[in-house]
Short mmCIF file of C-alpha atoms in Angstrom, two decimals:
data_model
loop_
_atom_site.label_atom_id
_atom_site.label_comp_id
_atom_site.label_asym_id
_atom_site.label_seq_id
_atom_site.Cartn_x
_atom_site.Cartn_y
_atom_site.Cartn_z
CA MET A 1 133.58 136.10 -26.28
CA ALA A 2 137.18 134.98 -26.13
CA SER A 3 139.49 136.31 -29.00
CA SER A 4 140.56 133.63 -31.62
CA ASP A 5 143.66 135.55 -32.59
CA PRO A 6 146.55 133.40 -31.40
CA ASN A 7 148.79 136.38 -31.40
CA PRO A 8 146.79 139.27 -29.92
CA PRO A 9 148.24 143.00 -30.12
CA LEU A 10 150.92 143.68 -27.72
CA SER A 11 149.88 147.44 -27.29
CA PRO A 12 146.87 149.73 -27.84
CA PRO A 13 145.54 150.80 -31.35
CA PRO A 14 147.92 152.83 -33.54
CA LEU A 15 148.88 156.52 -32.12
CA ARG A 16 150.09 159.46 -34.05
CA ARG A 17 153.78 159.35 -34.03
CA ARG A 18 156.44 161.02 -36.40
CA GLY A 19 159.83 161.48 -37.22
CA ALA A 20 162.43 160.46 -34.45
CA ARG A 21 159.97 159.41 -32.07
CA MET A 22 158.14 156.98 -34.32
CA ARG A 23 161.53 155.48 -35.33
CA SER A 24 162.45 154.95 -31.81
CA ALA A 25 159.16 153.20 -30.88
CA VAL A 26 159.39 151.02 -33.90
CA LEU A 27 162.82 149.77 -33.12
CA ALA A 28 162.53 149.17 -29.59
CA ALA A 29 159.35 147.03 -30.28
CA THR A 30 161.17 145.31 -32.88
CA VAL A 31 163.62 143.93 -30.32
CA ARG A 32 160.77 143.32 -27.83
CA VAL A 33 158.66 141.16 -30.28
CA LEU A 34 161.78 139.40 -31.48
CA THR A 35 162.62 138.53 -27.95
CA GLU A 36 159.11 137.30 -27.11
CA ARG A 37 158.17 135.71 -30.39
CA GLY A 38 161.32 134.74 -32.21
CA LEU A 39 162.51 135.75 -35.83
CA ALA A 40 159.38 133.78 -37.48
CA GLY A 41 156.93 135.82 -35.29
CA THR A 42 158.47 139.11 -35.70
CA THR A 43 156.16 140.39 -38.54
CA VAL A 44 155.77 144.07 -39.68
CA GLY A 45 152.13 143.77 -38.29
CA ALA A 46 153.08 142.57 -34.88
CA VAL A 47 155.89 145.30 -34.62
CA ALA A 48 153.39 148.05 -35.66
CA ARG A 49 151.03 146.95 -33.09
CA ALA A 50 153.63 146.83 -30.45
CA ALA A 51 154.97 150.20 -31.24
CA GLY A 52 151.46 151.62 -31.59
CA VAL A 53 151.89 152.92 -35.42
CA HIS A 54 150.43 151.82 -38.67
CA GLU A 55 151.75 149.22 -40.98
CA THR A 56 152.28 151.46 -43.81
CA SER A 57 154.31 153.79 -41.75
CA VAL A 58 156.78 150.92 -40.94
CA TYR A 59 156.82 150.00 -44.57
CA ARG A 60 157.43 153.65 -45.63
CA GLY A 61 160.34 153.79 -43.25
CA TRP A 62 162.01 150.35 -43.71
CA GLY A 63 160.71 148.81 -46.94
CA THR A 64 160.94 145.19 -45.90
CA ARG A 65 160.70 143.11 -42.46
CA GLU A 66 164.43 142.24 -42.94
CA ASN A 67 165.55 145.65 -43.22
CA LEU A 68 163.47 146.70 -40.10
CA ILE A 69 164.82 143.72 -37.90
CA LEU A 70 168.49 144.27 -38.98
CA GLU A 71 168.39 147.96 -38.28
CA ALA A 72 166.84 147.52 -34.86
CA LEU A 73 169.52 144.77 -34.01
CA ALA A 74 172.33 146.79 -35.34
CA GLU A 75 171.48 149.57 -33.06
CA GLN A 76 171.36 147.30 -30.23
CA VAL A 77 174.64 145.94 -31.21
CA ASP A 78 176.30 149.19 -31.44
CA THR A 79 175.14 150.20 -27.89
CA ALA A 80 176.23 146.93 -26.49
CA MET A 81 179.70 146.84 -28.25
CA PRO A 82 181.71 149.99 -27.91
CA VAL A 83 185.28 149.65 -29.58
CA PRO A 84 187.61 149.21 -26.49
CA ASP A 85 191.07 151.04 -26.21
CA THR A 86 193.01 149.47 -23.76
CA GLY A 87 196.48 150.18 -25.23
CA HIS A 88 196.97 146.79 -26.27
CA VAL A 89 195.66 145.05 -29.50
CA ARG A 90 195.13 141.73 -27.96
CA ASP A 91 193.26 143.08 -24.92
CA ASP A 92 191.09 145.26 -27.19
CA LEU A 93 190.13 142.34 -29.59
CA VAL A 94 189.47 139.78 -26.79
CA ALA A 95 187.09 142.48 -24.91
CA TYR A 96 185.48 143.03 -28.23
CA PHE A 97 185.01 139.67 -29.32
CA GLY A 98 184.02 138.35 -26.07
CA THR A 99 181.01 140.74 -26.00
CA LEU A 100 180.18 139.58 -29.46
CA ALA A 101 180.26 135.70 -28.51
CA ARG A 102 177.91 136.56 -25.68
CA LEU A 103 175.41 138.40 -27.90
CA LEU A 104 175.56 135.83 -30.42
CA ALA A 105 174.33 133.26 -27.82
CA THR A 106 171.24 135.44 -27.41
CA THR A 107 168.06 135.28 -29.70
CA GLN A 108 168.58 138.64 -31.00
CA GLY A 109 172.33 137.74 -31.90
CA GLU A 110 171.29 134.62 -33.91
CA ALA A 111 168.65 136.46 -35.52
CA LEU A 112 170.98 138.96 -36.70
CA LEU A 113 173.28 136.36 -38.29
CA ARG A 114 170.33 134.32 -39.81
CA LEU A 115 169.08 137.49 -41.61
CA SER A 116 172.45 138.34 -42.80
CA ALA A 117 172.64 134.70 -44.33
CA GLU A 118 169.21 134.75 -45.86
CA ARG A 119 169.75 137.33 -48.71
CA ASP A 120 167.14 138.34 -51.19
CA ASP A 121 168.64 140.23 -54.09
CA THR A 122 165.27 141.50 -55.33
CA LEU A 123 164.70 143.69 -52.42
CA PRO A 124 166.35 146.81 -51.25
CA ASP A 125 169.29 145.58 -48.93
CA ARG A 126 170.84 147.20 -46.02
CA ARG A 127 173.06 144.23 -45.11
CA LEU A 128 176.24 145.11 -47.08
CA PRO A 129 176.58 148.60 -45.60
CA TYR A 130 175.81 147.13 -42.18
CA TRP A 131 178.64 144.58 -42.27
CA ALA A 132 181.04 146.99 -43.93
CA GLU A 133 180.63 149.52 -41.18
CA ARG A 134 180.98 146.72 -38.41
CA LEU A 135 184.12 145.53 -40.21
CA GLU A 136 185.72 149.00 -40.21
CA ARG A 137 184.84 149.50 -36.43
CA GLY A 138 186.79 146.44 -35.72
CA ALA A 139 189.54 147.32 -38.07
CA VAL A 140 190.38 150.46 -35.97
CA MET A 141 191.56 148.22 -33.30
CA VAL A 142 193.88 146.47 -35.70
CA ARG A 143 195.18 149.72 -37.15
CA ARG A 144 196.29 150.89 -33.67
CA GLY A 145 198.07 147.74 -32.91
CA VAL A 146 200.17 148.25 -36.26
CA GLU A 147 200.87 151.91 -35.27
CA ARG A 148 202.23 150.65 -31.81
CA GLY A 149 204.43 148.10 -33.29
CA GLU A 150 202.37 145.16 -31.94
CA LEU A 151 201.46 143.76 -35.32
CA ALA A 152 203.44 143.72 -38.54
CA PRO A 153 203.29 146.75 -40.57
CA ASP A 154 201.65 144.65 -43.60
CA THR A 155 198.89 143.32 -41.33
CA ASP A 156 195.53 143.45 -43.06
CA PRO A 157 193.06 145.03 -40.58
CA GLY A 158 189.72 143.69 -42.36
CA LEU A 159 191.17 140.21 -42.74
CA VAL A 160 192.23 139.86 -38.88
CA ILE A 161 188.49 140.93 -37.94
CA GLU A 162 186.97 138.60 -40.47
CA ALA A 163 189.16 135.61 -39.32
CA ILE A 164 188.09 136.15 -35.79
CA SER A 165 184.46 137.00 -36.38
CA GLY A 166 184.18 134.24 -39.15
CA ALA A 167 184.71 131.53 -36.59
CA LEU A 168 182.20 132.88 -34.10
CA PHE A 169 179.65 133.14 -36.64
CA THR A 170 180.25 129.61 -38.15
CA ARG A 171 179.69 128.27 -34.67
CA THR A 172 176.41 130.00 -34.36
CA LEU A 173 175.06 129.35 -37.82
CA ILE A 174 176.62 126.14 -38.93
CA SER A 175 178.17 123.71 -36.21
CA GLY A 176 176.19 124.68 -33.20
CA ALA A 177 179.17 124.17 -31.00
CA PRO A 178 179.09 126.29 -27.76
CA LEU A 179 180.50 129.63 -27.53
CA ASP A 180 182.98 129.01 -24.73
CA GLU A 181 183.87 131.85 -22.29
CA ASP A 182 187.40 131.76 -23.50
CA LEU A 183 186.66 131.18 -26.97
CA ALA A 184 187.28 134.75 -27.99
CA ALA A 185 190.83 134.82 -26.30
CA ARG A 186 191.86 131.47 -28.10
CA LEU A 187 190.71 132.78 -31.42
CA VAL A 188 192.61 136.18 -30.87
CA ALA A 189 195.60 134.34 -29.90
CA LEU A 190 195.30 132.13 -32.95
CA VAL A 191 194.94 134.87 -35.64
CA LEU A 192 197.40 137.14 -33.98
CA GLY A 193 200.06 134.80 -33.95
CA GLY A 194 200.37 135.36 -37.80
CA ALA A 195 200.19 138.96 -37.71
CA CYS A 196 202.98 139.70 -34.84
CA PRO A 197 206.05 140.96 -36.05
CA PRO A 198 209.17 138.55 -36.03
CA PRO A 199 211.47 138.67 -33.02
CA SER A 200 214.33 141.29 -33.08
CA GLY A 201 216.94 140.15 -35.44
CA ARG A 202 214.90 137.63 -37.58
CA SER A 203 213.41 138.48 -40.84
#
């Protein structure tokens, strides 16, 4: 007799997994389910089946579906987006945000942003620590530019990163405009134009 379940389990029944092994299996399954079923189809039950663990184990580890997906995507983003150090702040930022633009054009990237926008203050929330850490990773590149004299001493590193990333996020979530291949380079040029030190001899 054919099954009536429109979303059959993606893997065998739950296995006995603990600790780091369980965490790795659950996070990998989360990304896989998200890619196959989209954000709406990425339920705790679907992820638990795909990872071969019990739903209760997932809830104990992450508390909410949103926290689970956010952590899975954060790990993927950090692996895909190492902070470059080319010796030039402009090249660093273009490389970094070019990678981010390509990521935001994927199912996983869009889901990450949508989860960040759909806050629920009644639930334990990992979004603020996540974005604080990502902004700090980006700010490192700007601080190096200041130290090398490429940018003005009073440049606000966090604001530079927010200005560039904010335009990318707006296109992804609101306007729907395409993330062109050269968009990152154009945004970096626009933002750094106000952070570059004045030419020698001018105040």
